[in-house]
Amino acid sequence: ATGVGPGTIKFANITLQAMGNRTEISPLNLEVVTLKNNTGISVPYQVLNGTFEIGLSGDFSGDDVVDSWDCTYLVRHLVGLLGYETIIDKDISGDGVVDAWDCTYLARAIAGIPGYSV
């Protein structure tokens, strides 16, 4: 029988529901109780803890409003204009990258186009 060799394995996808106020941060600490292969031998592992921050999806400027200014702010950030180094929100399109597609996605959500929401 063949198995999985050394490397990175995605074990689970977890969806979290925000409970609290904007900008609150909670630690995400994982603990492995037992991790063994199919023959009962312990498997070495590395736990990568993280954090969960409550934010207003699509609010790249951090002004607590989601509007066309957030598209403008994101574009200015992406081209590296001074004063726009920090963005508050992260990838909203769900493709794992913060880029111009997020601006397009946000504009479509603001316009109410079906299939796009923030």
PDB file of C-alpha atoms in Angstrom:
ATOM      1  CA  ALA A   1       0.000   0.000   0.000  1.00  0.00           C
ATOM      2  CA  THR A   2       1.184   3.505  -0.711  1.00  0.00           C
ATOM      3  CA  GLY A   3       0.859   6.418   1.664  1.00  0.00           C
ATOM      4  CA  VAL A   4       1.549  10.078   1.822  1.00  0.00           C
ATOM      5  CA  GLY A   5       5.201  11.046   2.004  1.00  0.00           C
ATOM      6  CA  PRO A   6       6.753  13.986   3.829  1.00  0.00           C
ATOM      7  CA  GLY A   7       5.315  17.390   3.091  1.00  0.00           C
ATOM      8  CA  THR A   8       2.383  19.605   3.853  1.00  0.00           C
ATOM      9  CA  ILE A   9      -1.087  18.127   4.175  1.00  0.00           C
ATOM     10  CA  LYS A  10      -4.260  20.154   4.619  1.00  0.00           C
ATOM     11  CA  PHE A  11      -6.087  18.368   7.415  1.00  0.00           C
ATOM     12  CA  ALA A  12      -9.287  20.438   7.647  1.00  0.00           C
ATOM     13  CA  ASN A  13     -11.090  23.557   6.492  1.00  0.00           C
ATOM     14  CA  ILE A  14     -12.686  25.445   9.364  1.00  0.00           C
ATOM     15  CA  THR A  15     -15.353  28.132   9.056  1.00  0.00           C
ATOM     16  CA  LEU A  16     -15.578  30.565  11.952  1.00  0.00           C
ATOM     17  CA  GLN A  17     -18.492  32.803  12.845  1.00  0.00           C
ATOM     18  CA  ALA A  18     -17.552  36.172  14.286  1.00  0.00           C
ATOM     19  CA  MET A  19     -18.889  36.814  17.772  1.00  0.00           C
ATOM     20  CA  GLY A  20     -17.878  40.162  19.247  1.00  0.00           C
ATOM     21  CA  ASN A  21     -16.889  43.596  18.099  1.00  0.00           C
ATOM     22  CA  ARG A  22     -14.881  44.685  15.090  1.00  0.00           C
ATOM     23  CA  THR A  23     -11.100  44.527  15.515  1.00  0.00           C
ATOM     24  CA  GLU A  24     -11.353  42.021  18.386  1.00  0.00           C
ATOM     25  CA  ILE A  25      -8.754  39.291  18.015  1.00  0.00           C
ATOM     26  CA  SER A  26      -8.919  35.749  19.338  1.00  0.00           C
ATOM     27  CA  PRO A  27      -6.058  33.269  19.376  1.00  0.00           C
ATOM     28  CA  LEU A  28      -6.506  30.029  17.460  1.00  0.00           C
ATOM     29  CA  ASN A  29      -4.449  27.484  19.347  1.00  0.00           C
ATOM     30  CA  LEU A  30      -4.546  23.878  18.216  1.00  0.00           C
ATOM     31  CA  GLU A  31      -3.563  20.849  20.225  1.00  0.00           C
ATOM     32  CA  VAL A  32      -2.840  17.403  18.809  1.00  0.00           C
ATOM     33  CA  VAL A  33      -4.061  14.676  21.130  1.00  0.00           C
ATOM     34  CA  THR A  34      -3.093  11.730  18.931  1.00  0.00           C
ATOM     35  CA  LEU A  35      -1.757  11.540  15.394  1.00  0.00           C
ATOM     36  CA  LYS A  36      -0.939   8.052  14.163  1.00  0.00           C
ATOM     37  CA  ASN A  37      -0.784   6.363  10.788  1.00  0.00           C
ATOM     38  CA  ASN A  38      -2.959   3.415   9.799  1.00  0.00           C
ATOM     39  CA  THR A  39      -0.566   0.966  11.516  1.00  0.00           C
ATOM     40  CA  GLY A  40      -0.674   2.804  14.856  1.00  0.00           C
ATOM     41  CA  ILE A  41       2.758   4.432  14.610  1.00  0.00           C
ATOM     42  CA  SER A  42       2.953   8.034  15.843  1.00  0.00           C
ATOM     43  CA  VAL A  43       3.389  10.553  13.041  1.00  0.00           C
ATOM     44  CA  PRO A  44       5.577  13.634  13.528  1.00  0.00           C
ATOM     45  CA  TYR A  45       3.718  16.912  13.143  1.00  0.00           C
ATOM     46  CA  GLN A  46       4.019  20.652  13.471  1.00  0.00           C
ATOM     47  CA  VAL A  47       1.163  22.780  14.778  1.00  0.00           C
ATOM     48  CA  LEU A  48       0.795  26.274  13.314  1.00  0.00           C
ATOM     49  CA  ASN A  49      -1.387  28.403  15.570  1.00  0.00           C
ATOM     50  CA  GLY A  50      -2.977  31.596  14.358  1.00  0.00           C
ATOM     51  CA  THR A  51      -5.436  34.334  15.179  1.00  0.00           C
ATOM     52  CA  PHE A  52      -8.948  35.294  14.146  1.00  0.00           C
ATOM     53  CA  GLU A  53      -9.782  38.974  13.755  1.00  0.00           C
ATOM     54  CA  ILE A  54     -13.291  40.338  13.383  1.00  0.00           C
ATOM     55  CA  GLY A  55     -13.501  42.816  10.543  1.00  0.00           C
ATOM     56  CA  LEU A  56     -15.966  44.406   8.179  1.00  0.00           C
ATOM     57  CA  SER A  57     -15.550  42.448   4.967  1.00  0.00           C
ATOM     58  CA  GLY A  58     -14.644  44.719   2.070  1.00  0.00           C
ATOM     59  CA  ASP A  59     -13.574  47.666   4.243  1.00  0.00           C
ATOM     60  CA  PHE A  60     -10.036  48.029   2.887  1.00  0.00           C
ATOM     61  CA  SER A  61      -9.711  51.629   4.096  1.00  0.00           C
ATOM     62  CA  GLY A  62     -10.740  50.874   7.677  1.00  0.00           C
ATOM     63  CA  ASP A  63     -13.375  53.627   7.917  1.00  0.00           C
ATOM     64  CA  ASP A  64     -16.144  51.176   8.979  1.00  0.00           C
ATOM     65  CA  VAL A  65     -18.013  51.687   5.691  1.00  0.00           C
ATOM     66  CA  VAL A  66     -17.961  49.457   2.609  1.00  0.00           C
ATOM     67  CA  ASP A  67     -18.274  51.645  -0.479  1.00  0.00           C
ATOM     68  CA  SER A  68     -16.497  52.619  -3.709  1.00  0.00           C
ATOM     69  CA  TRP A  69     -13.758  54.360  -1.684  1.00  0.00           C
ATOM     70  CA  ASP A  70     -12.590  50.907  -0.615  1.00  0.00           C
ATOM     71  CA  CYS A  71     -11.985  49.972  -4.283  1.00  0.00           C
ATOM     72  CA  THR A  72     -10.020  53.174  -4.789  1.00  0.00           C
ATOM     73  CA  TYR A  73      -8.050  52.628  -1.586  1.00  0.00           C
ATOM     74  CA  LEU A  74      -7.199  49.048  -2.559  1.00  0.00           C
ATOM     75  CA  VAL A  75      -5.989  50.076  -6.036  1.00  0.00           C
ATOM     76  CA  ARG A  76      -3.816  52.789  -4.514  1.00  0.00           C
ATOM     77  CA  HIS A  77      -2.408  50.188  -2.110  1.00  0.00           C
ATOM     78  CA  LEU A  78      -1.724  47.723  -4.927  1.00  0.00           C
ATOM     79  CA  VAL A  79       0.226  50.280  -6.990  1.00  0.00           C
ATOM     80  CA  GLY A  80       2.258  51.269  -3.923  1.00  0.00           C
ATOM     81  CA  LEU A  81       1.162  54.874  -3.381  1.00  0.00           C
ATOM     82  CA  LEU A  82       2.436  56.451  -0.179  1.00  0.00           C
ATOM     83  CA  GLY A  83      -0.205  56.674   2.521  1.00  0.00           C
ATOM     84  CA  TYR A  84      -1.902  53.450   1.408  1.00  0.00           C
ATOM     85  CA  GLU A  85       0.593  50.905   2.742  1.00  0.00           C
ATOM     86  CA  THR A  86      -1.888  49.260   5.097  1.00  0.00           C
ATOM     87  CA  ILE A  87      -5.132  47.596   4.167  1.00  0.00           C
ATOM     88  CA  ILE A  88      -7.564  46.544   6.864  1.00  0.00           C
ATOM     89  CA  ASP A  89      -9.464  43.752   5.126  1.00  0.00           C
ATOM     90  CA  LYS A  90      -7.927  40.793   3.361  1.00  0.00           C
ATOM     91  CA  ASP A  91      -8.826  38.713   0.296  1.00  0.00           C
ATOM     92  CA  ILE A  92     -12.601  38.983  -0.217  1.00  0.00           C
ATOM     93  CA  SER A  93     -12.872  37.181  -3.557  1.00  0.00           C
ATOM     94  CA  GLY A  94     -11.761  33.936  -1.928  1.00  0.00           C
ATOM     95  CA  ASP A  95      -8.926  33.141  -4.330  1.00  0.00           C
ATOM     96  CA  GLY A  96      -6.232  33.482  -1.661  1.00  0.00           C
ATOM     97  CA  VAL A  97      -4.618  36.617  -3.112  1.00  0.00           C
ATOM     98  CA  VAL A  98      -5.237  40.312  -2.459  1.00  0.00           C
ATOM     99  CA  ASP A  99      -5.172  41.847  -5.926  1.00  0.00           C
ATOM    100  CA  ALA A 100      -7.186  43.870  -8.443  1.00  0.00           C
ATOM    101  CA  TRP A 101      -9.739  41.052  -8.658  1.00  0.00           C
ATOM    102  CA  ASP A 102     -10.750  41.910  -5.081  1.00  0.00           C
ATOM    103  CA  CYS A 103     -11.533  45.448  -6.225  1.00  0.00           C
ATOM    104  CA  THR A 104     -13.623  44.137  -9.122  1.00  0.00           C
ATOM    105  CA  TYR A 105     -15.343  41.654  -6.803  1.00  0.00           C
ATOM    106  CA  LEU A 106     -16.106  44.419  -4.291  1.00  0.00           C
ATOM    107  CA  ALA A 107     -17.448  46.749  -6.991  1.00  0.00           C
ATOM    108  CA  ARG A 108     -19.781  44.003  -8.197  1.00  0.00           C
ATOM    109  CA  ALA A 109     -20.943  43.315  -4.634  1.00  0.00           C
ATOM    110  CA  ILE A 110     -21.608  47.034  -4.026  1.00  0.00           C
ATOM    111  CA  ALA A 111     -23.571  47.166  -7.303  1.00  0.00           C
ATOM    112  CA  GLY A 112     -25.701  44.249  -6.104  1.00  0.00           C
ATOM    113  CA  ILE A 113     -24.727  41.841  -8.878  1.00  0.00           C
ATOM    114  CA  PRO A 114     -25.939  38.336  -7.938  1.00  0.00           C
ATOM    115  CA  GLY A 115     -23.188  35.971  -6.844  1.00  0.00           C
ATOM    116  CA  TYR A 116     -21.041  38.712  -5.286  1.00  0.00           C
ATOM    117  CA  SER A 117     -21.347  39.543  -1.608  1.00  0.00           C
ATOM    118  CA  VAL A 118     -19.182  40.891   1.179  1.00  0.00           C
TER     119      VAL A 118
END
